[in-house]
Amino acid sequence: MRLGEFCREHPVFLAPMAGVTDLPYRLLCKEQGCDVMCTEMISAKALFYKSKNTRALLMSEPEERPIAVQLFGSEPELMAEMAASIEEEFDWIDVNMGCPVPKVVNNGEGSALMKNPSLVSQIVEAMAKKLKKPLTVKIRAGFDDSCRNAVEIAKRIEAAGAAAVAVHGRTREQYYSGKADWTIIRQVKDAVSIPVIGNGDIFCAADALRMTEETGCDGVMVARGAKGNPWLFREIRALFSGEPLPERPTHLEIREMILRHARLQLRYKGEYTGMREMRKHLAWYTTGCPHASALRGRANAVETMEDLERLVEEFFPEKPINI
């Protein structure tokens, strides 16, 4: 699969997830073998109005590359102008047409665009003409069961000049419930000639391999399966490379990853914000561990790096234990 200067067989993407895939966590996933990063979803309007919070979301580091920036909006010219204004900072631009959140959908953005194919074409065409770097688009299977139009939308995206399309095998109506329909990814792959990236229900390395085999997709995109589990990328990479599957992390590996994550949060966001954001990550990292519910309860009181270090070192034994 090729996107601009990036070329790799069966690349693995980290899906943009608001409040999850920030700079600190992307750095950890990259170290574990993820091929392609993407910023959290950014509003083109917020970028236009120079929102301070938006500028923070655009932060990246050279070791992350290749990295895309994901924009959302519904105004073709504004989307094109804002994409062009930041494209030099990234390897390509991605457009979100899959977000199911009501405040986005009710504004005619995100997955609401699946109901407006002509506007999809206008947005992609305006952006593709304005940009020098590749443009990709992330879509869903459709808006609801009466509008499962991913194939039509993907064809329009290709015709308008996009370089690749990512397909999440759920409708907007499903949010993240039920089971992702991978057959729609296969149908999109059969219908377009640009690369297709499959997304939905990749929670282990075997899922990634099975999606590739069943759909023929050119790359896979991992979303919720990566929460608290950056090791998933080394496992997928090993399976794709024909190497033995690595052992799951030990208690000590989990402890060290949490502490490294927290130090990165401290570096980039400061103690007040960084430690509060680590609370949810602690819950994800310890899912399935003994006494995890007790740790989650206490994690809500973590305010300083010292608090977090004390809690984590108390929770995890010093002697390595496989889990």
PDB file of N, CA, C and O in Angstrom, residues 217-273:
ATOM      1  N   CYS A 217      -8.594  -6.155   2.280  1.00  0.00           N
ATOM      2  CA  CYS A 217      -8.211  -4.766   2.545  1.00  0.00           C
ATOM      3  C   CYS A 217      -6.695  -4.600   2.495  1.00  0.00           C
ATOM      4  O   CYS A 217      -5.937  -5.529   2.760  1.00  0.00           O
ATOM      5  N   ASP A 218      -6.267  -3.409   2.159  1.00  0.00           N
ATOM      6  CA  ASP A 218      -4.841  -3.124   1.975  1.00  0.00           C
ATOM      7  C   ASP A 218      -4.131  -2.823   3.285  1.00  0.00           C
ATOM      8  O   ASP A 218      -2.901  -2.926   3.377  1.00  0.00           O
ATOM      9  N   GLY A 219      -4.882  -2.417   4.293  1.00  0.00           N
ATOM     10  CA  GLY A 219      -4.332  -2.139   5.610  1.00  0.00           C
ATOM     11  C   GLY A 219      -5.430  -2.278   6.639  1.00  0.00           C
ATOM     12  O   GLY A 219      -6.617  -2.329   6.294  1.00  0.00           O
ATOM     13  N   VAL A 220      -5.056  -2.357   7.913  1.00  0.00           N
ATOM     14  CA  VAL A 220      -6.048  -2.464   8.985  1.00  0.00           C
ATOM     15  C   VAL A 220      -5.896  -1.286   9.935  1.00  0.00           C
ATOM     16  O   VAL A 220      -4.796  -0.763  10.134  1.00  0.00           O
ATOM     17  N   MET A 221      -7.006  -0.872  10.508  1.00  0.00           N
ATOM     18  CA  MET A 221      -7.020   0.249  11.443  1.00  0.00           C
ATOM     19  C   MET A 221      -7.568  -0.225  12.783  1.00  0.00           C
ATOM     20  O   MET A 221      -8.666  -0.767  12.851  1.00  0.00           O
ATOM     21  N   VAL A 222      -6.780  -0.029  13.828  1.00  0.00           N
ATOM     22  CA  VAL A 222      -7.149  -0.485  15.173  1.00  0.00           C
ATOM     23  C   VAL A 222      -7.674   0.698  15.971  1.00  0.00           C
ATOM     24  O   VAL A 222      -7.039   1.752  16.015  1.00  0.00           O
ATOM     25  N   ALA A 223      -8.829   0.516  16.610  1.00  0.00           N
ATOM     26  CA  ALA A 223      -9.418   1.589  17.411  1.00  0.00           C
ATOM     27  C   ALA A 223      -9.520   1.143  18.873  1.00  0.00           C
ATOM     28  O   ALA A 223      -8.524   1.124  19.586  1.00  0.00           O
ATOM     29  N   ARG A 224     -10.721   0.747  19.320  1.00  0.00           N
ATOM     30  CA  ARG A 224     -10.925   0.435  20.742  1.00  0.00           C
ATOM     31  C   ARG A 224     -10.011  -0.674  21.244  1.00  0.00           C
ATOM     32  O   ARG A 224      -9.678  -0.717  22.436  1.00  0.00           O
ATOM     33  N   GLY A 225      -9.597  -1.574  20.368  1.00  0.00           N
ATOM     34  CA  GLY A 225      -8.706  -2.649  20.782  1.00  0.00           C
ATOM     35  C   GLY A 225      -7.352  -2.166  21.272  1.00  0.00           C
ATOM     36  O   GLY A 225      -6.624  -2.901  21.953  1.00  0.00           O
ATOM     37  N   ALA A 226      -7.022  -0.914  20.953  1.00  0.00           N
ATOM     38  CA  ALA A 226      -5.728  -0.362  21.364  1.00  0.00           C
ATOM     39  C   ALA A 226      -5.785   0.318  22.727  1.00  0.00           C
ATOM     40  O   ALA A 226      -4.733   0.669  23.285  1.00  0.00           O
ATOM     41  N   LYS A 227      -6.987   0.512  23.270  1.00  0.00           N
ATOM     42  CA  LYS A 227      -7.088   1.198  24.565  1.00  0.00           C
ATOM     43  C   LYS A 227      -6.401   0.383  25.653  1.00  0.00           C
ATOM     44  O   LYS A 227      -6.776  -0.761  25.925  1.00  0.00           O
ATOM     45  N   GLY A 228      -5.407   0.971  26.268  1.00  0.00           N
ATOM     46  CA  GLY A 228      -4.670   0.276  27.319  1.00  0.00           C
ATOM     47  C   GLY A 228      -3.899  -0.918  26.820  1.00  0.00           C
ATOM     48  O   GLY A 228      -3.439  -1.744  27.616  1.00  0.00           O
ATOM     49  N   ASN A 229      -3.700  -1.024  25.516  1.00  0.00           N
ATOM     50  CA  ASN A 229      -3.072  -2.214  24.942  1.00  0.00           C
ATOM     51  C   ASN A 229      -2.174  -1.869  23.759  1.00  0.00           C
ATOM     52  O   ASN A 229      -2.400  -2.343  22.640  1.00  0.00           O
ATOM     53  N   PRO A 230      -1.141  -1.049  23.961  1.00  0.00           N
ATOM     54  CA  PRO A 230      -0.234  -0.740  22.850  1.00  0.00           C
ATOM     55  C   PRO A 230       0.519  -1.963  22.349  1.00  0.00           C
ATOM     56  O   PRO A 230       0.991  -1.980  21.215  1.00  0.00           O
ATOM     57  N   TRP A 231       0.590  -3.012  23.167  1.00  0.00           N
ATOM     58  CA  TRP A 231       1.289  -4.244  22.775  1.00  0.00           C
ATOM     59  C   TRP A 231       0.581  -4.951  21.621  1.00  0.00           C
ATOM     60  O   TRP A 231       1.174  -5.779  20.947  1.00  0.00           O
ATOM     61  N   LEU A 232      -0.682  -4.608  21.398  1.00  0.00           N
ATOM     62  CA  LEU A 232      -1.417  -5.225  20.300  1.00  0.00           C
ATOM     63  C   LEU A 232      -0.700  -5.008  18.971  1.00  0.00           C
ATOM     64  O   LEU A 232      -0.710  -5.884  18.100  1.00  0.00           O
ATOM     65  N   PHE A 233      -0.023  -3.870  18.803  1.00  0.00           N
ATOM     66  CA  PHE A 233       0.630  -3.574  17.521  1.00  0.00           C
ATOM     67  C   PHE A 233       1.847  -4.471  17.275  1.00  0.00           C
ATOM     68  O   PHE A 233       2.086  -4.890  16.148  1.00  0.00           O
ATOM     69  N   ARG A 234       2.589  -4.797  18.321  1.00  0.00           N
ATOM     70  CA  ARG A 234       3.724  -5.702  18.115  1.00  0.00           C
ATOM     71  C   ARG A 234       3.224  -7.108  17.781  1.00  0.00           C
ATOM     72  O   ARG A 234       3.858  -7.844  17.020  1.00  0.00           O
ATOM     73  N   GLU A 235       2.058  -7.457  18.311  1.00  0.00           N
ATOM     74  CA  GLU A 235       1.489  -8.779  18.038  1.00  0.00           C
ATOM     75  C   GLU A 235       0.978  -8.865  16.600  1.00  0.00           C
ATOM     76  O   GLU A 235       1.203  -9.878  15.914  1.00  0.00           O
ATOM     77  N   ILE A 236       0.306  -7.820  16.147  1.00  0.00           N
ATOM     78  CA  ILE A 236      -0.171  -7.803  14.764  1.00  0.00           C
ATOM     79  C   ILE A 236       1.003  -7.821  13.799  1.00  0.00           C
ATOM     80  O   ILE A 236       1.008  -8.568  12.811  1.00  0.00           O
ATOM     81  N   ARG A 237       2.002  -7.009  14.088  1.00  0.00           N
ATOM     82  CA  ARG A 237       3.171  -6.949  13.210  1.00  0.00           C
ATOM     83  C   ARG A 237       3.860  -8.307  13.130  1.00  0.00           C
ATOM     84  O   ARG A 237       4.290  -8.740  12.056  1.00  0.00           O
ATOM     85  N   ALA A 238       3.970  -9.005  14.260  1.00  0.00           N
ATOM     86  CA  ALA A 238       4.595 -10.329  14.271  1.00  0.00           C
ATOM     87  C   ALA A 238       3.805 -11.312  13.418  1.00  0.00           C
ATOM     88  O   ALA A 238       4.379 -12.062  12.615  1.00  0.00           O
ATOM     89  N   LEU A 239       2.485 -11.301  13.562  1.00  0.00           N
ATOM     90  CA  LEU A 239       1.646 -12.237  12.814  1.00  0.00           C
ATOM     91  C   LEU A 239       1.732 -11.962  11.316  1.00  0.00           C
ATOM     92  O   LEU A 239       1.851 -12.892  10.507  1.00  0.00           O
ATOM     93  N   PHE A 240       1.703 -10.695  10.928  1.00  0.00           N
ATOM     94  CA  PHE A 240       1.818 -10.334   9.514  1.00  0.00           C
ATOM     95  C   PHE A 240       3.191 -10.698   8.945  1.00  0.00           C
ATOM     96  O   PHE A 240       3.327 -10.955   7.752  1.00  0.00           O
ATOM     97  N   SER A 241       4.205 -10.715   9.800  1.00  0.00           N
ATOM     98  CA  SER A 241       5.571 -11.008   9.355  1.00  0.00           C
ATOM     99  C   SER A 241       5.901 -12.499   9.415  1.00  0.00           C
ATOM    100  O   SER A 241       7.026 -12.899   9.096  1.00  0.00           O
ATOM    101  N   GLY A 242       4.955 -13.306   9.881  1.00  0.00           N
ATOM    102  CA  GLY A 242       5.193 -14.740   9.993  1.00  0.00           C
ATOM    103  C   GLY A 242       6.073 -15.125  11.163  1.00  0.00           C
ATOM    104  O   GLY A 242       6.649 -16.216  11.193  1.00  0.00           O
ATOM    105  N   GLU A 243       6.161 -14.251  12.161  1.00  0.00           N
ATOM    106  CA  GLU A 243       6.983 -14.518  13.338  1.00  0.00           C
ATOM    107  C   GLU A 243       6.113 -15.054  14.478  1.00  0.00           C
ATOM    108  O   GLU A 243       4.888 -14.886  14.459  1.00  0.00           O
ATOM    109  N   PRO A 244       6.734 -15.684  15.484  1.00  0.00           N
ATOM    110  CA  PRO A 244       5.961 -16.171  16.634  1.00  0.00           C
ATOM    111  C   PRO A 244       5.262 -15.016  17.344  1.00  0.00           C
ATOM    112  O   PRO A 244       5.805 -13.905  17.436  1.00  0.00           O
ATOM    113  N   LEU A 245       4.063 -15.285  17.821  1.00  0.00           N
ATOM    114  CA  LEU A 245       3.304 -14.263  18.534  1.00  0.00           C
ATOM    115  C   LEU A 245       3.975 -13.975  19.881  1.00  0.00           C
ATOM    116  O   LEU A 245       4.221 -14.900  20.658  1.00  0.00           O
ATOM    117  N   PRO A 246       4.284 -12.715  20.181  1.00  0.00           N
ATOM    118  CA  PRO A 246       4.916 -12.400  21.471  1.00  0.00           C
ATOM    119  C   PRO A 246       4.013 -12.754  22.647  1.00  0.00           C
ATOM    120  O   PRO A 246       2.781 -12.786  22.515  1.00  0.00           O
ATOM    121  N   GLU A 247       4.630 -13.008  23.779  1.00  0.00           N
ATOM    122  CA  GLU A 247       3.858 -13.256  24.992  1.00  0.00           C
ATOM    123  C   GLU A 247       3.127 -11.976  25.396  1.00  0.00           C
ATOM    124  O   GLU A 247       3.583 -10.871  25.122  1.00  0.00           O
ATOM    125  N   ARG A 248       1.991 -12.138  26.041  1.00  0.00           N
ATOM    126  CA  ARG A 248       1.306 -10.976  26.586  1.00  0.00           C
ATOM    127  C   ARG A 248       2.170 -10.326  27.666  1.00  0.00           C
ATOM    128  O   ARG A 248       2.996 -10.999  28.277  1.00  0.00           O
ATOM    129  N   PRO A 249       2.019  -9.037  27.896  1.00  0.00           N
ATOM    130  CA  PRO A 249       2.897  -8.345  28.851  1.00  0.00           C
ATOM    131  C   PRO A 249       2.747  -8.870  30.270  1.00  0.00           C
ATOM    132  O   PRO A 249       1.653  -9.262  30.696  1.00  0.00           O
ATOM    133  N   THR A 250       3.845  -8.871  30.989  1.00  0.00           N
ATOM    134  CA  THR A 250       3.834  -9.243  32.402  1.00  0.00           C
ATOM    135  C   THR A 250       3.320  -8.078  33.230  1.00  0.00           C
ATOM    136  O   THR A 250       3.157  -6.959  32.737  1.00  0.00           O
ATOM    137  N   HIS A 251       3.089  -8.347  34.519  1.00  0.00           N
ATOM    138  CA  HIS A 251       2.685  -7.272  35.428  1.00  0.00           C
ATOM    139  C   HIS A 251       3.702  -6.135  35.404  1.00  0.00           C
ATOM    140  O   HIS A 251       3.328  -4.951  35.407  1.00  0.00           O
ATOM    141  N   LEU A 252       4.976  -6.485  35.405  1.00  0.00           N
ATOM    142  CA  LEU A 252       6.006  -5.445  35.417  1.00  0.00           C
ATOM    143  C   LEU A 252       6.004  -4.632  34.134  1.00  0.00           C
ATOM    144  O   LEU A 252       6.215  -3.419  34.154  1.00  0.00           O
ATOM    145  N   GLU A 253       5.769  -5.287  33.007  1.00  0.00           N
ATOM    146  CA  GLU A 253       5.704  -4.552  31.734  1.00  0.00           C
ATOM    147  C   GLU A 253       4.523  -3.583  31.725  1.00  0.00           C
ATOM    148  O   GLU A 253       4.646  -2.452  31.242  1.00  0.00           O
ATOM    149  N   ILE A 254       3.397  -4.026  32.251  1.00  0.00           N
ATOM    150  CA  ILE A 254       2.235  -3.142  32.323  1.00  0.00           C
ATOM    151  C   ILE A 254       2.535  -1.963  33.238  1.00  0.00           C
ATOM    152  O   ILE A 254       2.250  -0.803  32.914  1.00  0.00           O
ATOM    153  N   ARG A 255       3.133  -2.260  34.396  1.00  0.00           N
ATOM    154  CA  ARG A 255       3.464  -1.195  35.339  1.00  0.00           C
ATOM    155  C   ARG A 255       4.389  -0.175  34.710  1.00  0.00           C
ATOM    156  O   ARG A 255       4.154   1.038  34.802  1.00  0.00           O
ATOM    157  N   GLU A 256       5.424  -0.639  34.022  1.00  0.00           N
ATOM    158  CA  GLU A 256       6.382   0.279  33.415  1.00  0.00           C
ATOM    159  C   GLU A 256       5.758   1.081  32.279  1.00  0.00           C
ATOM    160  O   GLU A 256       6.078   2.256  32.087  1.00  0.00           O
ATOM    161  N   MET A 257       4.859   0.458  31.542  1.00  0.00           N
ATOM    162  CA  MET A 257       4.197   1.185  30.462  1.00  0.00           C
ATOM    163  C   MET A 257       3.303   2.291  31.033  1.00  0.00           C
ATOM    164  O   MET A 257       3.274   3.414  30.507  1.00  0.00           O
ATOM    165  N   ILE A 258       2.577   1.988  32.101  1.00  0.00           N
ATOM    166  CA  ILE A 258       1.734   3.000  32.734  1.00  0.00           C
ATOM    167  C   ILE A 258       2.589   4.178  33.208  1.00  0.00           C
ATOM    168  O   ILE A 258       2.244   5.346  32.993  1.00  0.00           O
ATOM    169  N   LEU A 259       3.705   3.879  33.851  1.00  0.00           N
ATOM    170  CA  LEU A 259       4.566   4.945  34.371  1.00  0.00           C
ATOM    171  C   LEU A 259       5.180   5.763  33.246  1.00  0.00           C
ATOM    172  O   LEU A 259       5.271   6.996  33.341  1.00  0.00           O
ATOM    173  N   ARG A 260       5.575   5.105  32.159  1.00  0.00           N
ATOM    174  CA  ARG A 260       6.118   5.843  31.012  1.00  0.00           C
ATOM    175  C   ARG A 260       5.045   6.731  30.400  1.00  0.00           C
ATOM    176  O   ARG A 260       5.309   7.871  30.023  1.00  0.00           O
ATOM    177  N   HIS A 261       3.844   6.182  30.287  1.00  0.00           N
ATOM    178  CA  HIS A 261       2.726   6.950  29.750  1.00  0.00           C
ATOM    179  C   HIS A 261       2.481   8.185  30.612  1.00  0.00           C
ATOM    180  O   HIS A 261       2.298   9.303  30.104  1.00  0.00           O
ATOM    181  N   ALA A 262       2.481   7.997  31.919  1.00  0.00           N
ATOM    182  CA  ALA A 262       2.243   9.109  32.834  1.00  0.00           C
ATOM    183  C   ALA A 262       3.337  10.173  32.722  1.00  0.00           C
ATOM    184  O   ALA A 262       3.050  11.377  32.761  1.00  0.00           O
ATOM    185  N   ARG A 263       4.569   9.745  32.565  1.00  0.00           N
ATOM    186  CA  ARG A 263       5.667  10.727  32.427  1.00  0.00           C
ATOM    187  C   ARG A 263       5.530  11.524  31.138  1.00  0.00           C
ATOM    188  O   ARG A 263       5.838  12.721  31.102  1.00  0.00           O
ATOM    189  N   LEU A 264       5.068  10.865  30.079  1.00  0.00           N
ATOM    190  CA  LEU A 264       4.832  11.586  28.825  1.00  0.00           C
ATOM    191  C   LEU A 264       3.683  12.578  28.984  1.00  0.00           C
ATOM    192  O   LEU A 264       3.731  13.699  28.454  1.00  0.00           O
ATOM    193  N   GLN A 265       2.647  12.182  29.698  1.00  0.00           N
ATOM    194  CA  GLN A 265       1.540  13.103  29.964  1.00  0.00           C
ATOM    195  C   GLN A 265       2.043  14.327  30.735  1.00  0.00           C
ATOM    196  O   GLN A 265       1.662  15.467  30.456  1.00  0.00           O
ATOM    197  N   LEU A 266       2.914  14.067  31.692  1.00  0.00           N
ATOM    198  CA  LEU A 266       3.478  15.147  32.498  1.00  0.00           C
ATOM    199  C   LEU A 266       4.280  16.106  31.614  1.00  0.00           C
ATOM    200  O   LEU A 266       4.173  17.324  31.732  1.00  0.00           O
ATOM    201  N   ARG A 267       5.061  15.539  30.692  1.00  0.00           N
ATOM    202  CA  ARG A 267       5.918  16.353  29.826  1.00  0.00           C
ATOM    203  C   ARG A 267       5.100  17.232  28.885  1.00  0.00           C
ATOM    204  O   ARG A 267       5.411  18.412  28.711  1.00  0.00           O
ATOM    205  N   TYR A 268       4.066  16.660  28.293  1.00  0.00           N
ATOM    206  CA  TYR A 268       3.344  17.390  27.253  1.00  0.00           C
ATOM    207  C   TYR A 268       2.127  18.166  27.759  1.00  0.00           C
ATOM    208  O   TYR A 268       1.692  19.116  27.108  1.00  0.00           O
ATOM    209  N   LYS A 269       1.563  17.763  28.907  1.00  0.00           N
ATOM    210  CA  LYS A 269       0.315  18.384  29.346  1.00  0.00           C
ATOM    211  C   LYS A 269       0.373  18.983  30.743  1.00  0.00           C
ATOM    212  O   LYS A 269      -0.583  19.634  31.169  1.00  0.00           O
ATOM    213  N   GLY A 270       1.472  18.730  31.451  1.00  0.00           N
ATOM    214  CA  GLY A 270       1.550  19.218  32.812  1.00  0.00           C
ATOM    215  C   GLY A 270       0.862  18.277  33.780  1.00  0.00           C
ATOM    216  O   GLY A 270       0.090  17.397  33.378  1.00  0.00           O
ATOM    217  N   GLU A 271       1.125  18.477  35.055  1.00  0.00           N
ATOM    218  CA  GLU A 271       0.641  17.529  36.061  1.00  0.00           C
ATOM    219  C   GLU A 271      -0.874  17.572  36.232  1.00  0.00           C
ATOM    220  O   GLU A 271      -1.520  16.524  36.320  1.00  0.00           O
ATOM    221  N   TYR A 272      -1.456  18.762  36.267  1.00  0.00           N
ATOM    222  CA  TYR A 272      -2.899  18.858  36.529  1.00  0.00           C
ATOM    223  C   TYR A 272      -3.704  18.105  35.473  1.00  0.00           C
ATOM    224  O   TYR A 272      -4.507  17.227  35.787  1.00  0.00           O
ATOM    225  N   THR A 273      -3.496  18.439  34.215  1.00  0.00           N
ATOM    226  CA  THR A 273      -4.246  17.797  33.134  1.00  0.00           C
ATOM    227  C   THR A 273      -3.783  16.366  32.901  1.00  0.00           C
ATOM    228  O   THR A 273      -4.600  15.445  32.752  1.00  0.00           O
TER     229      THR A 273
END
